[in-house]
Tab-separated table of C-alpha atoms and ligand atoms in Angstrom:
chain	number	residue	atom	x	y	z
A	1	MET	CA	-132.664	-74.832	25.063
A	2	LYS	CA	-132.867	-78.038	26.871
A	3	ILE	CA	-129.310	-79.257	26.681
A	4	THR	CA	-127.924	-82.822	26.811
A	5	ALA	CA	-124.683	-84.433	27.138
A	6	PRO	CA	-123.583	-88.131	26.107
A	7	HIS	CA	-122.126	-89.907	28.574
A	8	LEU	CA	-118.264	-90.028	29.229
A	9	GLY	CA	-117.581	-91.797	32.808
A	10	ASN	CA	-118.661	-89.871	35.457
A	11	VAL	CA	-118.623	-86.450	33.394
A	12	TYR	CA	-122.975	-86.720	33.877
A	13	ILE	CA	-121.782	-86.255	37.794
A	14	ALA	CA	-119.569	-83.487	36.601
A	15	ALA	CA	-122.075	-82.045	33.654
A	16	LYS	CA	-124.841	-82.042	36.086
A	17	ALA	CA	-123.151	-79.623	38.720
A	18	LEU	CA	-122.041	-77.361	35.819
A	19	PHE	CA	-125.537	-77.064	34.617
A	20	ASP	CA	-126.995	-76.328	37.957
A	21	GLY	CA	-124.705	-74.048	38.712
A	22	LEU	CA	-125.078	-72.269	35.494
A	23	GLY	CA	-129.000	-72.283	36.216
A	24	ILE	CA	-129.424	-74.146	32.520
A	25	GLU	CA	-132.085	-76.278	32.280
A	26	TYR	CA	-130.651	-79.981	31.222
A	27	ILE	CA	-131.362	-83.737	30.148
A	28	MET	CA	-129.548	-86.407	31.048
A	29	PRO	CA	-130.204	-89.415	29.245
A	30	PRO	CA	-130.190	-92.303	31.289
A	31	LEU	CA	-127.074	-94.166	32.278
A	32	ASN	CA	-126.125	-96.551	29.795
A	33	ASN	CA	-127.680	-99.362	28.530
A	34	LYS	CA	-128.567	-101.737	26.593
A	35	GLU	CA	-131.718	-99.578	24.915
A	36	ALA	CA	-129.460	-96.908	23.758
A	37	LEU	CA	-126.971	-99.775	22.160
A	38	GLU	CA	-129.497	-101.092	20.441
A	39	MET	CA	-130.644	-97.789	18.676
A	40	GLY	CA	-127.329	-95.867	18.356
A	41	SER	CA	-126.117	-99.070	16.619
A	42	LEU	CA	-129.552	-99.488	14.103
A	43	HIS	CA	-128.908	-95.481	13.011
A	44	SER	CA	-125.090	-96.180	13.135
A	45	PRO	CA	-122.876	-97.363	9.954
A	46	GLU	CA	-121.620	-100.603	11.378
A	47	GLU	CA	-118.048	-100.352	11.215
A	48	ILE	CA	-118.109	-97.324	13.464
A	49	CYS	CA	-116.853	-98.268	17.326
A	50	LEU	CA	-118.510	-98.541	19.470
A	51	PRO	CA	-118.252	-95.066	21.796
A	52	TYR	CA	-120.122	-93.586	18.438
A	53	LYS	CA	-123.431	-96.333	18.794
A	54	ILE	CA	-124.091	-95.440	22.591
A	55	MET	CA	-123.666	-92.170	22.467
A	56	VAL	CA	-125.611	-92.031	19.503
A	57	GLY	CA	-128.147	-94.266	21.585
A	58	ASN	CA	-127.576	-91.243	24.486
A	59	TYR	CA	-128.662	-87.994	21.973
A	60	ILE	CA	-131.973	-90.558	20.631
A	61	GLN	CA	-132.674	-91.267	24.655
A	62	ALA	CA	-132.823	-87.964	25.671
A	63	ILE	CA	-133.972	-86.190	22.771
A	64	GLU	CA	-137.139	-88.230	23.253
A	65	LYS	CA	-137.442	-86.345	26.858
A	66	GLY	CA	-137.445	-83.029	24.797
A	67	ALA	CA	-133.333	-82.114	24.903
A	68	ASP	CA	-132.588	-80.214	21.856
A	69	THR	CA	-129.086	-79.121	21.894
A	70	VAL	CA	-125.785	-81.338	21.986
A	71	LEU	CA	-123.434	-81.144	24.217
A	72	LEU	CA	-119.947	-82.445	23.320
A	73	PRO	CA	-116.308	-82.637	23.224
A	74	GLY	CA	-114.133	-82.832	19.746
A	75	SER	CA	-111.297	-84.305	18.193
A	76	CYS	CA	-108.329	-85.924	20.047
A	77	GLY	CA	-106.492	-86.724	16.596
A	78	PRO	CA	-106.564	-88.537	13.788
A	79	CYS	CA	-108.801	-91.115	14.296
A	80	ARG	CA	-112.662	-91.472	13.994
A	81	PHE	CA	-112.930	-89.500	16.627
A	82	GLY	CA	-112.642	-86.464	14.587
A	83	LYS	CA	-115.360	-87.460	12.563
A	84	TYR	CA	-118.059	-87.942	15.413
A	85	ALA	CA	-119.442	-84.652	15.534
A	86	GLU	CA	-120.088	-84.238	11.837
A	87	MET	CA	-121.813	-87.529	11.153
A	88	GLN	CA	-123.738	-87.310	14.464
A	89	MET	CA	-124.803	-83.876	12.756
A	90	ASN	CA	-125.995	-85.018	9.776
A	91	LEU	CA	-127.434	-88.142	11.125
A	92	PHE	CA	-130.125	-85.978	12.890
A	93	LYS	CA	-130.278	-83.650	10.362
A	94	ARG	CA	-131.499	-87.317	7.948
A	95	MET	CA	-133.761	-87.922	10.776
A	96	GLY	CA	-135.535	-84.833	10.655
A	97	LYS	CA	-134.781	-83.622	14.257
A	98	ASN	CA	-133.108	-80.281	14.275
A	99	ILE	CA	-130.418	-80.844	17.103
A	100	ASN	CA	-128.467	-77.805	17.816
A	101	PHE	CA	-124.460	-79.608	19.057
A	102	ILE	CA	-121.827	-77.660	20.545
A	103	VAL	CA	-118.790	-78.919	20.220
A	104	ILE	CA	-116.000	-77.884	22.149
A	105	ASP	CA	-112.802	-78.599	20.579
A	106	ALA	CA	-109.559	-77.577	21.341
A	107	PRO	CA	-108.282	-74.048	21.128
A	108	GLY	CA	-105.686	-75.294	19.159
A	109	ASP	CA	-108.090	-77.044	16.016
A	110	ILE	CA	-110.876	-74.270	16.384
A	111	GLY	CA	-109.197	-70.687	17.645
A	112	ILE	CA	-109.776	-68.992	20.788
A	113	LYS	CA	-112.716	-66.667	19.213
A	114	GLU	CA	-114.220	-69.589	17.885
A	115	LEU	CA	-113.989	-71.963	20.995
A	116	TYR	CA	-115.403	-68.812	23.376
A	117	ASN	CA	-118.607	-68.342	20.486
A	118	ARG	CA	-119.037	-72.076	21.010
A	119	ILE	CA	-119.210	-71.568	24.609
A	120	ASN	CA	-120.878	-68.423	24.639
A	121	GLN	CA	-124.115	-70.292	22.898
A	122	ILE	CA	-124.095	-72.151	26.432
A	123	SER	CA	-123.529	-69.435	28.834
A	124	ARG	CA	-125.491	-66.713	27.256
A	125	ASN	CA	-128.476	-69.435	28.160
A	126	SER	CA	-126.897	-69.676	32.024
A	127	ARG	CA	-129.428	-67.153	34.691
A	128	LYS	CA	-125.779	-66.409	36.246
A	129	GLY	CA	-123.958	-63.768	35.713
A	130	LYS	CA	-120.272	-64.539	34.431
A	131	ALA	CA	-119.083	-64.172	37.912
A	132	GLY	CA	-121.738	-66.804	38.816
A	133	GLN	CA	-120.830	-68.573	35.667
A	134	ILE	CA	-117.095	-69.266	36.600
A	135	LYS	CA	-117.858	-70.325	39.929
A	136	ALA	CA	-119.956	-72.770	38.415
A	137	LEU	CA	-117.127	-73.612	36.089
A	138	LEU	CA	-114.618	-74.364	39.152
A	139	ARG	CA	-117.180	-76.524	41.087
A	140	ALA	CA	-118.354	-78.446	38.071
A	141	VAL	CA	-114.406	-79.170	37.928
A	142	ARG	CA	-113.571	-79.518	41.568
A	143	VAL	CA	-116.522	-82.262	41.244
A	144	MET	CA	-115.119	-83.921	38.626
A	145	ASN	CA	-112.001	-83.695	40.484
A	146	LEU	CA	-113.925	-85.241	43.576
A	147	ILE	CA	-115.419	-88.089	41.986
A	148	ASP	CA	-112.325	-89.743	40.048
A	149	GLU	CA	-110.474	-89.402	43.256
A	150	ILE	CA	-113.041	-91.106	44.990
A	151	GLU	CA	-113.582	-93.527	41.899
A	152	GLU	CA	-109.691	-94.395	41.815
A	153	LYS	CA	-109.118	-94.729	46.046
A	154	ALA	CA	-111.892	-97.304	45.431
A	155	HIS	CA	-111.138	-99.237	42.873
A	156	TYR	CA	-107.716	-99.824	44.151
A	157	LEU	CA	-108.838	-100.309	48.239
A	158	ALA	CA	-111.059	-103.120	47.096
A	159	GLY	CA	-108.041	-105.262	47.012
A	160	TYR	CA	-107.461	-104.669	50.503
A	161	GLU	CA	-110.799	-103.851	52.760
A	162	VAL	CA	-111.453	-106.392	55.506
A	163	ASN	CA	-114.989	-106.325	54.757
A	164	LYS	CA	-116.472	-107.727	51.085
A	165	GLY	CA	-118.097	-105.432	49.172
A	166	GLU	CA	-117.724	-102.086	51.334
A	167	CYS	CA	-115.528	-99.853	48.702
A	168	LYS	CA	-117.837	-101.350	46.167
A	169	LYS	CA	-121.002	-99.813	48.548
A	170	LEU	CA	-119.177	-96.978	48.976
A	171	LEU	CA	-119.289	-96.139	45.341
A	172	ASN	CA	-122.621	-96.878	44.469
A	173	SER	CA	-124.367	-95.063	47.309
A	174	CYS	CA	-121.753	-91.786	46.514
A	175	LYS	CA	-122.602	-91.590	42.667
A	176	ARG	CA	-126.623	-92.178	43.820
A	177	ASP	CA	-126.275	-89.268	46.165
A	178	ALA	CA	-124.486	-87.040	44.167
A	179	MET	CA	-126.806	-87.259	41.703
A	180	ASN	CA	-129.933	-86.257	44.150
A	181	THR	CA	-128.476	-83.136	45.643
A	182	ASN	CA	-129.974	-79.976	44.321
A	183	SER	CA	-127.138	-77.416	44.429
A	184	PRO	CA	-123.113	-77.802	43.183
A	185	ARG	CA	-122.053	-76.407	46.428
A	186	ASP	CA	-124.126	-79.906	48.429
A	187	MET	CA	-122.773	-81.709	45.740
A	188	ILE	CA	-118.972	-81.401	46.681
A	189	MET	CA	-120.138	-81.407	50.080
A	190	VAL	CA	-121.374	-85.005	49.275
A	191	LEU	CA	-118.857	-86.082	47.145
A	192	GLU	CA	-115.861	-84.766	50.026
A	193	GLU	CA	-117.844	-86.776	52.853
A	194	TYR	CA	-117.096	-90.126	50.973
A	195	LYS	CA	-113.773	-89.006	50.285
A	196	ASN	CA	-113.457	-89.080	53.649
A	197	ARG	CA	-115.556	-92.155	54.373
A	198	LEU	CA	-113.179	-93.851	51.924
A	199	ASP	CA	-110.172	-92.856	54.176
A	200	ASN	CA	-111.267	-94.707	57.045
A	201	VAL	CA	-112.184	-98.010	54.796
A	202	LYS	CA	-111.073	-100.845	57.598
A	203	ILE	CA	-108.397	-102.197	55.097
A	204	ASP	CA	-105.841	-105.272	55.813
A	205	LYS	CA	-102.045	-103.878	54.995
A	206	GLY	CA	-100.484	-107.338	55.272
A	207	LYS	CA	-102.912	-108.689	52.489
A	208	ASN	CA	-101.215	-108.309	49.028
A	209	PRO	CA	-103.914	-108.774	46.341
A	210	ILE	CA	-103.606	-109.042	42.820
A	211	LYS	CA	-102.632	-105.908	40.956
A	212	ILE	CA	-104.153	-104.972	37.624
A	213	ALA	CA	-103.743	-101.726	35.592
A	214	ILE	CA	-106.703	-100.762	33.354
A	215	ILE	CA	-105.201	-99.189	30.266
A	216	GLY	CA	-106.803	-98.392	26.567
A	217	GLU	CA	-109.449	-96.610	24.535
A	218	ILE	CA	-110.398	-93.941	27.253
A	219	TYR	CA	-114.252	-94.133	26.111
A	220	THR	CA	-114.405	-98.183	27.216
A	221	ILE	CA	-112.245	-98.276	29.762
A	222	ILE	CA	-114.320	-95.282	31.712
A	223	GLU	CA	-117.320	-96.439	30.312
A	224	PRO	CA	-118.301	-99.494	32.610
A	225	PHE	CA	-121.497	-99.511	30.352
A	226	SER	CA	-119.003	-100.395	27.390
A	227	ASN	CA	-116.691	-102.533	28.780
A	228	LEU	CA	-119.264	-105.089	30.957
A	229	TYR	CA	-118.361	-103.016	34.064
A	230	ILE	CA	-115.111	-104.731	34.755
A	231	GLU	CA	-114.091	-102.677	37.323
A	232	ASP	CA	-116.677	-103.205	39.282
A	233	LYS	CA	-115.812	-107.011	38.115
A	234	LEU	CA	-112.435	-107.026	39.465
A	235	MET	CA	-113.604	-105.171	43.190
A	236	ASP	CA	-115.647	-108.337	43.803
A	237	TYR	CA	-112.709	-110.660	42.685
A	238	GLY	CA	-111.159	-109.185	45.433
A	239	VAL	CA	-108.219	-107.030	42.634
A	240	ALA	CA	-106.755	-103.743	43.418
A	241	THR	CA	-106.906	-101.997	39.904
A	242	LYS	CA	-105.456	-98.220	38.857
A	243	ARG	CA	-106.430	-96.789	35.269
A	244	LYS	CA	-104.251	-93.784	34.651
A	245	LEU	CA	-107.091	-92.259	32.225
A	246	THR	CA	-110.301	-90.348	33.668
A	247	PRO	CA	-112.373	-87.947	32.650
A	248	SER	CA	-110.725	-84.956	34.980
A	249	TRP	CA	-106.968	-86.159	33.369
A	250	TRP	CA	-108.335	-85.569	29.717
A	251	VAL	CA	-109.268	-82.517	31.186
A	252	LYS	CA	-105.671	-81.609	32.680
A	253	ASP	CA	-104.046	-83.387	29.146
A	254	THR	CA	-105.827	-81.582	26.878
A	255	LEU	CA	-105.318	-78.213	28.035
A	256	LEU	CA	-101.966	-78.825	28.673
A	257	LYS	CA	-101.833	-80.747	24.960
A	258	PRO	CA	-100.896	-76.929	22.999
A	259	THR	CA	-97.662	-76.604	25.652
A	260	LYS	CA	-96.574	-79.687	24.786
A	261	LEU	CA	-95.682	-80.737	28.849
A	262	ASN	CA	-99.374	-82.564	28.517
A	263	SER	CA	-98.396	-86.627	30.201
A	264	LEU	CA	-95.064	-86.128	30.127
A	265	LYS	CA	-94.562	-89.169	32.782
A	266	ILE	CA	-96.374	-91.817	30.536
A	267	LYS	CA	-94.678	-90.019	27.115
A	268	ARG	CA	-91.340	-91.065	28.310
A	269	ASN	CA	-92.266	-94.577	29.603
A	270	ALA	CA	-93.706	-94.843	25.769
A	271	LYS	CA	-90.608	-93.277	23.472
A	272	LYS	CA	-88.657	-96.843	22.984
A	273	TYR	CA	-91.595	-98.631	21.732
A	274	LEU	CA	-94.003	-95.524	20.363
A	275	SER	CA	-92.524	-92.251	19.971
A	276	LEU	CA	-95.214	-90.727	18.092
A	277	GLY	CA	-98.664	-90.181	19.660
A	278	VAL	CA	-101.142	-92.287	16.568
A	279	GLY	CA	-104.514	-91.052	17.284
A	280	GLY	CA	-106.808	-91.581	20.401
A	281	HIS	CA	-104.849	-92.250	23.222
A	282	GLY	CA	-102.232	-95.071	21.581
A	283	ARG	CA	-99.258	-93.813	22.909
A	284	GLU	CA	-100.636	-93.389	26.231
A	285	CYS	CA	-101.133	-97.314	26.180
A	286	ILE	CA	-97.966	-98.100	25.947
A	287	GLY	CA	-96.883	-95.963	28.522
A	288	GLU	CA	-98.945	-96.783	31.343
A	289	ALA	CA	-98.601	-100.940	30.052
A	290	VAL	CA	-94.909	-99.828	31.112
A	291	LEU	CA	-95.799	-97.903	33.301
A	292	ALA	CA	-97.408	-100.647	35.049
A	293	GLN	CA	-94.881	-102.939	35.589
A	294	LYS	CA	-92.146	-100.226	37.307
A	295	GLU	CA	-94.789	-99.779	39.463
A	296	GLY	CA	-95.516	-103.182	40.257
A	297	PHE	CA	-98.772	-104.581	39.651
A	298	ASP	CA	-98.685	-108.054	38.211
A	299	GLY	CA	-100.059	-107.082	34.896
A	300	ALA	CA	-102.626	-104.850	32.604
A	301	ILE	CA	-105.866	-104.875	30.716
A	302	GLN	CA	-106.016	-103.408	27.714
A	303	ILE	CA	-109.442	-102.529	26.618
A	304	PHE	CA	-110.646	-101.547	22.960
A	305	PRO	CA	-113.324	-101.152	20.434
A	306	LEU	CA	-113.174	-103.055	17.476
A	307	GLY	CA	-111.600	-101.775	14.480
A	308	CYS	CA	-110.450	-98.753	17.476
A	309	MET	CA	-107.378	-97.608	14.965
A	310	PRO	CA	-104.856	-96.727	17.707
A	311	GLU	CA	-105.232	-99.517	19.910
A	312	ILE	CA	-104.727	-101.808	17.510
A	313	VAL	CA	-101.474	-100.230	16.666
A	314	SER	CA	-100.658	-100.075	20.664
A	315	LYS	CA	-101.880	-104.052	20.790
A	316	VAL	CA	-99.044	-105.078	18.267
A	317	ILE	CA	-96.889	-103.644	19.972
A	318	LEU	CA	-98.097	-104.302	24.017
A	319	PRO	CA	-96.366	-108.121	23.277
A	320	THR	CA	-93.019	-107.410	23.795
A	321	ILE	CA	-93.815	-105.395	25.775
A	322	SER	CA	-94.899	-108.334	27.499
A	323	LYS	CA	-91.785	-110.387	26.775
A	324	GLU	CA	-89.163	-107.745	27.674
A	325	LYS	CA	-90.363	-107.428	30.898
A	326	ASP	CA	-92.571	-110.235	31.629
A	327	PHE	CA	-94.992	-108.729	32.387
A	328	PRO	CA	-98.474	-110.482	31.616
A	329	ILE	CA	-100.846	-108.293	29.090
A	330	MET	CA	-104.178	-109.691	28.001
A	331	SER	CA	-106.303	-107.019	24.921
A	332	LEU	CA	-110.119	-107.789	25.333
A	333	VAL	CA	-111.944	-106.596	22.256
A	334	VAL	CA	-115.099	-105.025	23.064
A	335	ASP	CA	-118.414	-104.644	20.689
A	336	GLU	CA	-122.050	-104.555	20.490
A	337	MET	CA	-121.742	-108.166	20.201
A	338	THR	CA	-119.675	-109.285	23.051
A	339	GLY	CA	-121.133	-112.148	25.640
A	340	GLU	CA	-120.423	-111.704	29.004
A	341	ALA	CA	-119.890	-115.301	29.326
A	342	GLY	CA	-116.595	-115.114	27.436
A	343	PHE	CA	-115.743	-111.932	28.264
A	344	VAL	CA	-115.991	-113.520	32.569
A	345	THR	CA	-114.086	-116.096	31.219
A	346	ARG	CA	-111.281	-114.711	30.528
A	347	VAL	CA	-111.065	-112.459	32.551
A	348	GLU	CA	-110.875	-114.808	34.664
A	349	ALA	CA	-108.331	-116.497	33.318
A	350	PHE	CA	-106.032	-113.614	33.354
A	351	ILE	CA	-105.968	-113.164	37.169
A	352	ASP	CA	-106.067	-117.416	37.982
A	353	LEU	CA	-103.267	-116.866	35.159
A	354	LEU	CA	-100.998	-113.979	38.195
A	355	GLU	CA	-101.954	-116.136	40.628
A	356	ARG	CA	-100.328	-119.229	39.470
A	357	ARG	CA	-97.154	-116.703	38.361
A	358	ARG	CA	-97.349	-115.233	42.230
A	359	LYS	CA	-97.346	-118.890	43.394
A	360	ASN	CA	-94.655	-119.846	40.967
A	361	VAL	CA	-92.210	-117.417	42.150
A	362	LEU	CA	-92.352	-118.021	45.618
A	363	SER	CA	-92.088	-121.555	45.274
A	364	TRP	CA	-88.801	-121.399	43.448
A	365	SER	CA	-86.974	-118.360	45.976
B	1	SF4	S1	-110.228	-93.816	19.612
B	1	SF4	FE1	-110.526	-95.585	18.581
B	1	SF4	S2	-112.930	-96.217	19.752
B	1	SF4	FE2	-112.220	-93.729	20.079
B	1	SF4	S3	-113.151	-92.633	18.242
B	1	SF4	FE3	-110.589	-93.330	18.172
B	1	SF4	S4	-111.230	-95.184	16.793
B	1	SF4	FE4	-113.147	-94.844	17.813
C-alpha cells in the first residue's frame, strides 16, 4: 500500500508525522499548484466546488508517483462534501485506475465498528505494534496542534513585528524544516524550537495594526493556494489576522460533535442570526463574525468557493451583522477563474477602508 491524502492546510505535516511514525509507505502530493487545479478541473463536473477539483488534482499527481490508496476525511454535513468520496471513487474507476479510498467518517455516521475497520486498513500495513501505533497517532496530533499554534501566532504577530517579514520567514522555514525531518520525534523538536523563536520575535507593543478575522468555508481559508495566499499578503501589509478554523480545531470539533459540546462559544454567538447548522461551517462563519467584532477586530473577510451552499447562506446574513454592529465584513468568492489582480485590489481596498474608519473615529473623538 502506498498511501496519499489531499492537501488540507497544514494536515500534510501531521500526515507525514503519522505515516513516518507508523512506518507506512506514503506519497504526499506536491503542495497545491496550478497544474493540480487544471488537472482536477479537467476531470471534475464544472459546477462542483473548488476543493473537490483541487483534491482530484492532488490524487492525480500522487497516483502518477505511485500512490494506490487515498485517505480522506468524510462528510461535514448536508452539503456537497458528503458526496466527495463517492464521486471521486467513481471518477477514478471510470479513469481505469484501481485506487482504494479509505474515508474516515464520523462514528455517528458510520458506527464505531465500521470506523475501526477503516482505520484497520491503515494500521495493518504498519510495521509498528499497537502501542507504537498509538504513540504515532498521539505524536501526529501533537504536530498538528503545534503547527496550527505556530501559524496562528505568526499571522497575528506579523502586525506587531519590529523587523518586517520576520514572522513570515520563520513560519515558512518552520514548515520546510519540519518536512525535512525523518521521525515524528524530530519533527516535534523542530516545531517546539520554532514556537520558542516566535515567542522571542521582537515586537512593538505600541503598534496598533489593523486586525482582520478570516472566516468562511474551511478548505478555502486553511488552504493558501485556494485563497491566493491571502494570509501571506496580509502579513506583508502588516495586518494582524486571526482564523479560528484550523485542522486541529476541526479534529476537536468533530470528536466533540456527538456530545453536542463542540464549539459552544461560536454557536452561542451565532444563535441570534443562525441557530441551526446549514452544512459545512456556515453557522461557525456567523459565530466567528460576531466574536471577531466582540474581540476588537477592525473587520472580517469571508472566503468561500463559488457555489458553496452553506457559505451562501452565511453571506446573506453577514450584512445584517455588519449593519447592526457597525463592523465591516467583505466576502470573497474563489474558483479556478479567480484573477489575482482583482482579488488583491479588493483586499487592499478593504484595508484602506478599515484604516480610514480608524482615522475618522480619531478625528471625531
Ligand atoms: S462546504 Fe461548500 S465548498 Fe465545502 S464541500 Fe460543502 S458546498 Fe463545497
